[in-house]
mmCIF file of C-alpha atoms in Angstrom:
data_model
loop_
_atom_site.group_PDB
_atom_site.id
_atom_site.type_symbol
_atom_site.label_atom_id
_atom_site.label_comp_id
_atom_site.label_asym_id
_atom_site.label_seq_id
_atom_site.Cartn_x
_atom_site.Cartn_y
_atom_site.Cartn_z
ATOM 1 C CA UNK A 1 -24.713 -4.305 -36.045
ATOM 2 C CA UNK A 2 -21.597 -6.366 -36.456
ATOM 3 C CA UNK A 3 -19.323 -3.584 -35.405
ATOM 4 C CA UNK A 4 -20.552 -3.684 -31.704
ATOM 5 C CA UNK A 5 -20.635 -7.002 -31.252
ATOM 6 C CA UNK A 6 -17.099 -6.725 -29.613
ATOM 7 C CA UNK A 7 -17.930 -3.983 -27.729
ATOM 8 C CA UNK A 8 -20.774 -5.650 -26.149
ATOM 9 C CA UNK A 9 -18.443 -8.711 -25.810
ATOM 10 C CA UNK A 10 -16.274 -6.510 -23.722
ATOM 11 C CA UNK A 11 -18.933 -5.149 -21.759
ATOM 12 C CA UNK A 12 -20.000 -8.318 -20.527
ATOM 13 C CA UNK A 13 -16.638 -9.398 -19.868
ATOM 14 C CA UNK A 14 -15.869 -6.373 -17.451
ATOM 15 C CA UNK A 15 -19.221 -6.974 -15.755
ATOM 16 C CA UNK A 16 -18.298 -10.449 -15.095
ATOM 17 C CA UNK A 17 -14.560 -10.531 -14.250
ATOM 18 C CA UNK A 18 -14.172 -6.684 -13.408
ATOM 19 C CA UNK A 19 -11.750 -4.294 -15.095
ATOM 20 C CA UNK A 20 -8.541 -5.466 -16.310
ATOM 21 C CA UNK A 21 -5.575 -3.847 -14.230
ATOM 22 C CA UNK A 22 -2.336 -2.567 -15.249
ATOM 23 C CA UNK A 23 0.392 -4.570 -14.205
ATOM 24 C CA UNK A 24 -1.989 -6.444 -11.822
ATOM 25 C CA UNK A 25 0.603 -8.423 -10.459
ATOM 26 C CA UNK A 26 2.724 -5.246 -9.357
ATOM 27 C CA UNK A 27 -0.792 -3.983 -8.047
ATOM 28 C CA UNK A 28 -1.445 -7.345 -6.025
ATOM 29 C CA UNK A 29 2.038 -6.776 -4.439
ATOM 30 C CA UNK A 30 1.785 -3.173 -3.809
ATOM 31 C CA UNK A 31 -1.763 -3.119 -2.158
ATOM 32 C CA UNK A 32 -3.451 -1.678 -5.517
ATOM 33 C CA UNK A 33 -0.909 0.972 -6.212
ATOM 34 C CA UNK A 34 2.094 1.119 -8.525
ATOM 35 C CA UNK A 35 5.722 0.690 -6.981
ATOM 36 C CA UNK A 36 6.928 3.895 -8.612
ATOM 37 C CA UNK A 37 4.460 5.847 -6.281
ATOM 38 C CA UNK A 38 5.550 4.325 -2.971
ATOM 39 C CA UNK A 39 7.206 6.478 -0.523
ATOM 40 C CA UNK A 40 7.806 3.799 2.290
ATOM 41 C CA UNK A 41 6.613 0.112 2.537
ATOM 42 C CA UNK A 42 6.760 -1.819 5.502
ATOM 43 C CA UNK A 43 6.628 -5.804 5.597
ATOM 44 C CA UNK A 44 4.341 -7.700 7.860
ATOM 45 C CA UNK A 45 7.921 -8.759 9.450
ATOM 46 C CA UNK A 46 8.894 -5.370 10.154
ATOM 47 C CA UNK A 47 5.812 -4.197 11.107
ATOM 48 C CA UNK A 48 5.509 -6.937 13.805
ATOM 49 C CA UNK A 49 9.088 -6.657 14.844
ATOM 50 C CA UNK A 50 10.034 -2.911 14.726
ATOM 51 C CA UNK A 51 8.141 0.450 15.922
ATOM 52 C CA UNK A 52 8.093 2.312 12.846
ATOM 53 C CA UNK A 53 5.494 4.612 13.903
ATOM 54 C CA UNK A 54 7.964 7.681 14.458
ATOM 55 C CA UNK A 55 9.640 7.414 10.778
ATOM 56 C CA UNK A 56 6.109 7.417 9.588
ATOM 57 C CA UNK A 57 4.937 9.848 11.469
ATOM 58 C CA UNK A 58 7.786 12.031 9.987
ATOM 59 C CA UNK A 59 7.064 11.247 6.735
ATOM 60 C CA UNK A 60 3.353 11.912 7.288
ATOM 61 C CA UNK A 61 3.761 15.153 8.557
ATOM 62 C CA UNK A 62 6.019 16.403 5.709
ATOM 63 C CA UNK A 63 3.471 14.797 3.129
ATOM 64 C CA UNK A 64 0.130 15.480 4.192
ATOM 65 C CA UNK A 65 -0.929 14.823 0.470
ATOM 66 C CA UNK A 66 -0.029 11.164 0.531
ATOM 67 C CA UNK A 67 -2.488 8.028 1.091
ATOM 68 C CA UNK A 68 -1.456 5.513 3.731
ATOM 69 C CA UNK A 69 -2.625 1.760 2.258
ATOM 70 C CA UNK A 70 -2.935 -0.760 5.085
ATOM 71 C CA UNK A 71 -3.126 -4.628 4.537
ATOM 72 C CA UNK A 72 -6.470 -5.913 6.548
ATOM 73 C CA UNK A 73 -4.744 -8.632 7.468
ATOM 74 C CA UNK A 74 -2.224 -6.834 9.728
ATOM 75 C CA UNK A 75 -2.858 -7.103 13.740
ATOM 76 C CA UNK A 76 -5.434 -4.582 14.917
ATOM 77 C CA UNK A 77 -3.220 -3.267 17.608
ATOM 78 C CA UNK A 78 -0.298 -2.141 15.094
ATOM 79 C CA UNK A 79 -3.142 -1.231 12.288
ATOM 80 C CA UNK A 80 -4.530 1.105 15.041
ATOM 81 C CA UNK A 81 -1.300 3.018 15.772
ATOM 82 C CA UNK A 82 -1.139 3.441 11.863
ATOM 83 C CA UNK A 83 -4.753 4.801 11.622
ATOM 84 C CA UNK A 84 -4.225 7.111 14.378
ATOM 85 C CA UNK A 85 -1.011 8.636 12.954
ATOM 86 C CA UNK A 86 -3.026 8.886 9.622
ATOM 87 C CA UNK A 87 -6.008 10.517 11.125
ATOM 88 C CA UNK A 88 -3.419 13.074 13.393
ATOM 89 C CA UNK A 89 -1.713 14.454 10.350
ATOM 90 C CA UNK A 90 -4.996 14.672 8.052
ATOM 91 C CA UNK A 91 -3.749 11.869 5.639
ATOM 92 C CA UNK A 92 -6.151 9.536 3.687
ATOM 93 C CA UNK A 93 -5.973 5.822 4.467
ATOM 94 C CA UNK A 94 -7.592 2.823 3.504
ATOM 95 C CA UNK A 95 -7.573 -0.722 4.605
ATOM 96 C CA UNK A 96 -7.126 -3.064 1.997
ATOM 97 C CA UNK A 97 -8.744 -6.330 2.333
ATOM 98 C CA UNK A 98 -8.601 -8.609 -0.777
ATOM 99 C CA UNK A 99 -7.764 -12.262 -1.935
ATOM 100 C CA UNK A 100 -4.967 -11.105 -4.095
ATOM 101 C CA UNK A 101 -3.167 -9.458 -0.914
ATOM 102 C CA UNK A 102 -0.486 -11.722 0.809
ATOM 103 C CA UNK A 103 0.194 -11.640 4.637
ATOM 104 C CA UNK A 104 3.351 -13.660 4.263
ATOM 105 C CA UNK A 105 6.557 -12.105 6.385
ATOM 106 C CA UNK A 106 8.057 -10.152 3.326
ATOM 107 C CA UNK A 107 4.494 -8.806 1.740
ATOM 108 C CA UNK A 108 3.591 -5.130 2.310
ATOM 109 C CA UNK A 109 1.587 -4.555 5.498
ATOM 110 C CA UNK A 110 1.780 -0.855 5.181
ATOM 111 C CA UNK A 111 2.558 1.196 2.246
ATOM 112 C CA UNK A 112 2.661 5.641 1.961
ATOM 113 C CA UNK A 113 2.155 6.380 -1.536
ATOM 114 C CA UNK A 114 1.571 9.338 -3.704
ATOM 115 C CA UNK A 115 -1.094 9.758 -6.619
ATOM 116 C CA UNK A 116 1.973 10.306 -9.103
ATOM 117 C CA UNK A 117 5.417 8.487 -9.747
ATOM 118 C CA UNK A 118 7.962 9.419 -6.977
ATOM 119 C CA UNK A 119 10.348 6.576 -8.292
ATOM 120 C CA UNK A 120 12.440 6.130 -4.858
ATOM 121 C CA UNK A 121 15.651 4.515 -5.080
ATOM 122 C CA UNK A 122 14.883 2.774 -1.867
ATOM 123 C CA UNK A 123 11.077 1.983 -0.416
ATOM 124 C CA UNK A 124 11.801 -0.241 2.519
ATOM 125 C CA UNK A 125 11.446 0.944 5.979
ATOM 126 C CA UNK A 126 14.953 -0.941 7.100
ATOM 127 C CA UNK A 127 16.783 0.193 4.236
ATOM 128 C CA UNK A 128 16.098 3.881 4.367
ATOM 129 C CA UNK A 129 16.037 3.839 8.185
ATOM 130 C CA UNK A 130 18.793 1.142 9.144
ATOM 131 C CA UNK A 131 18.660 2.767 12.901
ATOM 132 C CA UNK A 132 15.401 1.023 13.468
ATOM 133 C CA UNK A 133 17.288 -2.197 13.216
ATOM 134 C CA UNK A 134 19.526 -1.064 16.288
ATOM 135 C CA UNK A 135 16.756 -0.068 18.577
ATOM 136 C CA UNK A 136 15.450 -3.315 19.020
#
């Protein structure tokens, strides 16, 4: 009977506080995924200033097995463009709302990710596609 006590305590802790996360700070910054799974990341500042839908549309066509994660605090008009692109290309999308997902200018607004590690050197949209900065 004594051997079952720690297991019971752990189950109660999980029921009250939820399952523990692996690298929780990283998952909070990356809308619930891991950095190594990210193909493209668009911050709030970039989403509001630049039209990234062309770049994203191209990536969605090439990678229909990816998933699009959208921060629920993003402006509805902009969010709608990304949702429409995902639907047109048959890509799964999820709107993430949590107290842990921030909405400041450098926080992730949109993330295109895989279910496995991609290990991209650069995931930021402006670093990978500097021409967006010139189009404004």
